[in-house]
Coordinates of C-alpha atoms and ligand atoms in Angstrom, one line a residue:
Chain A
M209 CA -43.1 235.8 -6.7
P210 CA -42.9 239.6 -6.6
D211 CA -43.1 241.1 -10.1
T212 CA -40.2 243.6 -9.6
I213 CA -36.6 243.3 -8.2
T214 CA -34.1 245.9 -7.2
L215 CA -30.6 246.1 -8.9
Q216 CA -28.0 247.9 -7.0
V217 CA -25.5 248.7 -10.1
T218 CA -22.1 250.5 -9.8
R219 CA -21.8 253.8 -11.4
Y220 CA -18.4 255.2 -12.2
R221 CA -16.8 257.7 -14.7
P222 CA -13.1 257.9 -13.5
D223 CA -12.7 261.3 -15.5
A224 CA -15.7 263.0 -13.9
D225 CA -17.0 261.3 -10.7
G226 CA -15.6 260.8 -7.3
P227 CA -15.3 257.1 -6.0
P228 CA -17.8 254.4 -7.5
T229 CA -21.2 254.5 -6.2
L230 CA -24.0 252.1 -6.3
Q231 CA -27.3 253.3 -8.0
E232 CA -30.7 251.4 -7.4
Y233 CA -33.1 250.4 -10.3
V234 CA -36.3 248.6 -10.2
V235 CA -36.8 246.1 -13.0
P236 CA -39.3 243.6 -13.8
L237 CA -38.7 240.2 -12.4
R238 CA -39.5 237.5 -15.0
E239 CA -38.6 233.8 -14.8
E240 CA -36.7 233.7 -18.0
W241 CA -34.6 237.0 -17.3
A242 CA -31.0 236.9 -16.5
V243 CA -29.1 239.5 -14.7
L244 CA -28.1 240.9 -18.2
D245 CA -31.7 241.3 -19.2
G246 CA -32.3 243.5 -16.2
L247 CA -29.4 245.6 -17.1
N248 CA -30.5 245.9 -20.6
Y249 CA -34.0 246.9 -19.5
I250 CA -32.4 249.7 -17.4
K251 CA -30.3 250.7 -20.4
D252 CA -33.3 251.0 -22.7
Q253 CA -36.0 252.0 -20.4
L254 CA -34.7 253.9 -17.4
D255 CA -31.1 255.1 -17.9
G256 CA -29.3 255.2 -21.1
T257 CA -26.0 256.3 -19.6
L258 CA -25.2 252.9 -18.0
S259 CA -22.4 251.3 -19.6
F260 CA -21.7 247.5 -19.7
R261 CA -20.3 244.8 -22.3
W262 CA -22.4 242.0 -23.7
S263 CA -22.9 240.2 -27.1
C264 CA -24.1 236.8 -27.4
R265 CA -26.4 236.3 -24.5
M266 CA -25.6 232.7 -24.5
G267 CA -22.4 232.1 -22.7
I268 CA -20.1 232.1 -25.6
C269 CA -18.6 235.4 -26.2
G270 CA -17.4 236.0 -22.7
S271 CA -17.9 239.6 -22.5
C272 CA -20.7 240.0 -20.0
G273 CA -18.6 238.9 -16.8
M274 CA -19.5 241.0 -13.8
T275 CA -19.5 240.6 -9.9
V276 CA -23.0 239.5 -8.9
N277 CA -23.7 239.9 -5.2
G278 CA -20.0 239.5 -4.6
D279 CA -19.3 236.5 -6.9
P280 CA -17.7 236.7 -10.5
A281 CA -20.5 235.4 -13.0
L282 CA -21.6 235.6 -16.6
T283 CA -24.6 238.1 -16.3
C284 CA -26.2 236.4 -19.2
G285 CA -26.2 233.0 -17.4
T286 CA -27.1 234.1 -13.9
F287 CA -31.0 234.4 -13.3
L288 CA -32.8 237.1 -11.4
T289 CA -35.3 234.7 -9.9
D290 CA -32.3 233.1 -8.2
Y291 CA -31.8 236.2 -6.2
A292 CA -35.4 237.0 -5.7
P293 CA -36.8 238.9 -3.6
G294 CA -33.5 241.0 -4.0
P295 CA -31.7 243.4 -4.1
V296 CA -29.0 242.2 -6.6
R297 CA -25.6 243.9 -6.3
V298 CA -24.1 244.2 -9.7
E299 CA -20.4 245.5 -9.9
P300 CA -17.6 245.4 -12.3
L301 CA -15.2 242.3 -12.3
A302 CA -12.6 242.6 -9.4
N303 CA -8.8 242.8 -9.9
F304 CA -9.3 244.7 -13.1
P305 CA -9.2 248.7 -13.6
V306 CA -12.6 250.0 -14.3
I307 CA -13.1 252.0 -17.6
R308 CA -16.6 253.1 -16.9
D309 CA -19.5 251.7 -14.7
L310 CA -19.3 248.0 -15.3
V311 CA -16.8 247.9 -18.1
V312 CA -13.4 246.9 -17.2
E313 CA -10.1 247.0 -19.0
I314 CA -8.4 243.5 -19.6
D315 CA -5.2 244.7 -21.5
D316 CA -3.2 243.0 -19.0
F317 CA -4.6 239.6 -20.0
M318 CA -4.1 240.6 -23.8
R319 CA -0.5 241.2 -23.1
K320 CA 0.1 238.0 -21.3
L321 CA -1.7 235.6 -23.6
P322 CA 0.6 235.9 -26.6
E323 CA 3.5 235.0 -24.3
V324 CA 2.3 231.4 -23.9
K325 CA 2.0 231.0 -27.7
P326 CA -1.7 230.0 -27.7
W327 CA -1.5 228.4 -31.2
L328 CA -0.2 225.2 -32.9
V329 CA 3.6 225.6 -32.9
R330 CA 5.5 223.3 -35.4
E331 CA 9.2 222.9 -35.5
D332 CA 9.5 220.5 -38.1
G333 CA 9.0 223.3 -40.9
E334 CA 6.0 221.6 -42.5
A335 CA 3.9 224.2 -44.1
L336 CA 0.7 224.2 -42.1
D337 CA -1.5 224.8 -45.0
D338 CA -0.5 221.7 -47.1
V339 CA -0.8 219.1 -44.5
E340 CA -3.8 217.4 -42.8
F341 CA -2.9 216.4 -39.1
L342 CA -5.1 213.5 -38.0
Q343 CA -6.0 213.2 -34.5
T344 CA -7.9 210.5 -32.7
P345 CA -10.8 211.2 -30.4
A346 CA -8.7 210.1 -27.4
E347 CA -6.0 212.7 -28.6
M348 CA -8.6 215.3 -28.7
D349 CA -10.1 214.5 -25.4
E350 CA -6.6 215.3 -23.8
Y351 CA -7.0 219.1 -24.4
K352 CA -10.6 219.6 -25.3
Q353 CA -11.8 220.7 -21.8
Y354 CA -9.0 223.5 -21.9
S355 CA -10.3 224.6 -25.4
M356 CA -13.7 225.6 -24.0
C357 CA -12.4 228.8 -22.3
I358 CA -14.1 232.0 -23.6
N359 CA -11.6 234.5 -22.1
C360 CA -14.5 235.7 -19.8
M361 CA -11.9 236.7 -17.0
L362 CA -14.1 235.3 -14.2
C363 CA -11.1 233.3 -13.1
Y364 CA -8.8 236.3 -12.9
A365 CA -11.6 238.1 -11.0
A366 CA -11.9 235.3 -8.5
C367 CA -8.0 234.6 -8.1
P368 CA -6.7 236.0 -4.9
V369 CA -3.0 235.6 -6.1
Y370 CA -3.8 237.7 -9.3
G371 CA -5.4 240.4 -6.9
L372 CA -2.2 240.5 -4.8
E373 CA 0.5 239.9 -7.7
P374 CA -0.7 241.6 -10.9
D375 CA 2.5 240.0 -12.6
F376 CA 0.8 236.5 -12.1
L377 CA 0.5 235.0 -15.5
G378 CA -3.0 233.8 -14.2
P379 CA -5.4 230.9 -14.6
A380 CA -6.8 231.2 -18.2
A381 CA -3.4 231.9 -19.8
I382 CA -1.9 228.9 -18.1
A383 CA -4.9 226.7 -19.1
L384 CA -4.7 227.8 -22.6
A385 CA -1.0 227.1 -22.7
Q386 CA -1.9 223.6 -21.7
R387 CA -4.7 223.6 -24.4
Y388 CA -1.9 223.5 -27.0
N389 CA 0.9 221.6 -24.9
L390 CA -1.5 218.7 -24.7
D391 CA -2.4 218.8 -28.4
S392 CA -0.9 216.0 -30.4
R393 CA -0.3 218.3 -33.3
D394 CA 1.8 220.8 -31.4
Q395 CA 5.5 220.9 -30.8
G396 CA 5.8 223.9 -28.8
A397 CA 5.7 222.7 -25.3
H398 CA 9.4 223.3 -24.5
Q399 CA 9.1 227.2 -25.8
R400 CA 6.2 227.5 -23.5
L401 CA 8.0 226.0 -20.6
D402 CA 10.4 229.2 -20.3
V403 CA 7.3 231.4 -19.8
L404 CA 5.3 229.0 -17.6
A405 CA 7.8 227.6 -15.3
T406 CA 8.7 230.9 -13.7
A407 CA 8.1 232.7 -10.3
E408 CA 5.3 234.7 -12.0
G409 CA 3.9 231.6 -13.8
I410 CA 2.8 228.5 -12.3
W411 CA 5.0 228.8 -9.3
A412 CA 2.9 231.8 -8.2
C413 CA -0.2 229.6 -7.9
T414 CA -0.9 228.5 -4.4
Y415 CA -3.7 226.0 -5.5
V416 CA -6.5 228.3 -3.8
G417 CA -8.9 226.8 -6.6
E418 CA -11.2 229.8 -6.8
C419 CA -10.6 229.9 -10.3
T420 CA -12.1 226.5 -11.2
T421 CA -15.0 227.3 -9.0
A422 CA -15.6 230.6 -10.8
C423 CA -15.3 229.1 -14.4
P424 CA -18.6 229.0 -16.3
K425 CA -17.1 226.5 -19.0
G426 CA -15.9 223.8 -16.8
V427 CA -12.2 224.5 -17.8
D428 CA -10.6 223.6 -14.4
P429 CA -7.7 226.2 -14.7
A430 CA -6.6 225.1 -11.3
G431 CA -6.3 221.5 -12.3
A432 CA -4.3 222.7 -15.4
I433 CA -1.9 224.6 -13.4
Q434 CA -1.4 221.7 -10.8
R435 CA -1.0 219.2 -13.5
Y436 CA 1.8 221.5 -15.3
K437 CA 3.5 222.0 -11.8
L438 CA 4.3 218.3 -12.0
T439 CA 5.4 218.6 -15.6
A440 CA 7.8 221.4 -14.8
A441 CA 9.2 219.8 -11.9
T442 CA 10.0 216.5 -13.6
R443 CA 11.6 218.7 -16.4
T444 CA 13.7 220.4 -14.0
L445 CA 14.8 217.1 -12.1
R446 CA 15.6 215.8 -15.4
S447 CA 17.8 218.6 -16.3
F448 CA 19.7 218.1 -12.9
L449 CA 20.2 214.5 -13.6
M450 CA 20.8 214.6 -17.3
P451 CA 22.1 218.0 -18.1
W452 CA 23.3 217.0 -21.5
R453 CA 19.8 216.5 -22.6
A454 CA 18.2 219.6 -21.1
R455 CA 17.0 222.2 -23.6
Chain B
M233 CA 11.1 238.1 -19.5
A234 CA 11.0 236.2 -16.2
K235 CA 13.5 233.3 -16.0
R236 CA 12.6 229.5 -15.3
S237 CA 12.7 229.1 -11.7
S238 CA 14.4 225.5 -10.6
S239 CA 14.5 226.4 -6.9
E240 CA 10.7 226.8 -7.0
A241 CA 10.4 223.6 -8.7
V242 CA 12.5 222.0 -6.1
A243 CA 10.7 223.5 -3.5
W244 CA 7.2 222.6 -4.8
L245 CA 8.4 218.8 -5.2
L246 CA 9.6 218.8 -1.8
F247 CA 6.4 220.5 -0.6
S248 CA 4.3 217.8 -2.5
A249 CA 6.3 214.9 -1.3
G250 CA 6.0 216.1 2.2
G251 CA 2.3 216.6 1.9
V252 CA 1.9 212.9 0.6
V253 CA 4.0 211.1 3.2
S254 CA 2.7 213.3 6.1
A255 CA -0.9 212.7 4.9
L256 CA -0.3 208.9 4.7
L257 CA 2.1 208.2 7.6
A258 CA 1.2 210.9 10.4
P259 CA -2.3 209.8 10.9
I260 CA -1.4 206.2 11.2
L261 CA 1.2 206.8 13.8
L262 CA -0.9 209.2 15.7
L263 CA -3.7 206.7 15.7
L264 CA -1.5 203.9 16.9
F265 CA 0.7 205.7 19.4
G266 CA -1.9 208.4 20.4
V267 CA -5.1 206.4 20.8
I268 CA -5.0 202.8 20.2
F269 CA -2.0 201.9 22.4
P270 CA -2.8 204.3 25.3
L271 CA -6.4 203.2 25.3
G272 CA -5.4 199.7 25.2
V273 CA -7.5 198.8 22.3
L274 CA -4.5 196.9 21.1
A275 CA -1.7 195.7 23.5
P276 CA 1.2 198.0 23.0
P277 CA 4.4 196.3 21.9
E278 CA 7.1 195.4 24.5
H279 CA 9.7 197.8 25.2
A280 CA 12.6 195.9 24.1
H281 CA 10.8 195.0 20.9
M282 CA 10.0 198.7 20.1
E283 CA 13.5 199.5 20.8
A284 CA 14.8 197.1 18.4
V285 CA 12.5 198.3 15.7
L286 CA 13.5 201.9 16.2
R287 CA 17.3 200.9 16.3
H288 CA 16.7 199.3 12.7
P289 CA 18.2 201.6 10.0
L290 CA 15.1 201.3 7.8
T291 CA 12.6 202.6 10.4
Q292 CA 15.3 205.4 11.2
V293 CA 15.5 206.3 7.6
V294 CA 11.7 206.4 7.2
L295 CA 11.1 208.4 10.3
L296 CA 13.8 211.0 9.4
G297 CA 12.3 211.2 6.0
L298 CA 8.9 211.6 7.3
C299 CA 10.1 214.5 9.7
V300 CA 12.5 216.1 7.0
L301 CA 9.7 216.2 4.4
S302 CA 6.9 217.2 6.7
L303 CA 9.0 220.1 7.8
L304 CA 9.8 221.2 4.1
H305 CA 6.1 221.0 3.6
W306 CA 5.4 223.3 6.4
A307 CA 8.1 225.6 5.2
H308 CA 6.5 226.1 1.6
R309 CA 3.1 226.7 3.0
F310 CA 4.1 229.0 5.9
R311 CA 6.2 231.0 3.4
Y312 CA 3.3 231.7 1.3
A313 CA 1.1 232.3 4.3
L314 CA 3.6 235.1 5.4
H315 CA 4.2 236.4 1.9
E316 CA 0.5 236.6 0.7
G317 CA -1.8 235.9 3.7
L318 CA -0.1 238.6 5.8
Q319 CA 1.2 240.6 2.9
L320 CA 4.8 240.5 4.0
K321 CA 6.4 240.2 0.5
R322 CA 9.1 242.8 1.2
L323 CA 10.4 240.7 3.8
R324 CA 11.1 237.8 1.3
A325 CA 14.6 237.2 2.4
P326 CA 14.2 237.0 6.1
I327 CA 11.0 234.9 5.5
N328 CA 12.6 232.5 3.4
L329 CA 15.5 232.2 5.9
L330 CA 13.1 231.5 8.8
C331 CA 10.9 229.1 7.0
Y332 CA 13.6 226.9 5.3
G333 CA 16.2 227.5 7.9
G334 CA 13.7 226.4 10.6
A335 CA 13.0 223.3 8.4
I336 CA 16.7 222.7 8.2
A337 CA 17.1 223.1 12.0
G338 CA 14.2 220.8 12.7
S339 CA 15.6 218.2 10.5
L340 CA 18.9 218.3 12.2
W341 CA 17.2 218.0 15.5
A342 CA 15.2 215.1 14.1
A343 CA 18.3 213.3 12.9
V344 CA 19.9 213.7 16.4
V345 CA 16.6 212.2 18.1
V346 CA 16.1 209.5 15.5
F347 CA 19.8 208.3 15.3
G348 CA 20.8 209.5 19.0
Ligands
SF4_293 S1 -10.6 229.6 -17.8 FE1 -13.0 229.6 -17.5 S2 -13.3 231.5 -16.1 FE2 -11.1 231.6 -16.9 S3 -11.5 232.9 -18.8 FE3 -11.6 230.8 -19.6 S4 -13.9 230.4 -19.5 FE4 -13.5 232.3 -18.2
FES294 S1 -23.3 237.9 -23.4 FE1 -21.9 236.5 -24.3 S2 -21.2 235.4 -22.7 FE2 -22.8 236.5 -21.8

């Protein structure tokens, strides 16, 4: 194994520079080093002006997502040795505006997320603080997978529909809506239906499936969307057949 | 905020139904009438027998259903291929007309062939 590897890193300052350029840095190649360790080496030893986001270094915070050799990845969970002898291209996540270097702006997602009410909605007026809602392990398994989402945005970077159609609600927001729809304590499913069953919601999805391939937490947003399409379509049929029961 | 779209829901249900029936029935029919009978692996049915089967209302309904749903499956897929694959979103109305109009025209033709 060689003892160094070259990183080709996107440099970009929208206010000062021209178009983004790739800058090469040679960093040590160590067995236990992730791409993020390489970037931190650059920042500490070679070039303090490089900007990127990270926090936990263990696949929990969701802030270190970048495009590594063309694929969206968590840089703290992607190892340099897998790319030896290199070079490794590190670029910002696709489909998002770039603030600087490897830092993207995710305001679009932050605006969309609250629309699907990703919290427990109760309609019976019980004060949530005073009651204990019991749940069996089987009931928890219904939504647990979707609760693993860390908002890392890899699925949005991977989704070709989101790239073409920025109004698309997107994989993680829909999976998070299902996270609450499928929770036995929640009563907000029909409120979410109005946001999800729209042309910009689930119906924009053409089941490409790249979101599920990209997701580092096994959330399977594509499956969540597909499953919800059936729910929404059955609801629609029911409101045709029994209009008096439609909400 | 965007409105709930029931036309998309119906289009998707027909698309899914078309995908299921064509995936189940089309390969069987193709295998029987395109490979097994022509190659003589199995003796093909008598013409009179075949005729009687095809005249049976149940066969006719199933065949027509297969044609109609498969065409609607195609329409949905082709619409997205044109909208997004070829980036023709601004031609939304003519594309919808082409796809769903084509599916309806094909369905009518299938009805004429099946019941004719
Ligand atoms: S669904 Fe997966 S890829 Fe998308 S934001 Fe959540 S954890 Fe990241
Ligand atoms: S640094 Fe937190 S997920 Fe990578």
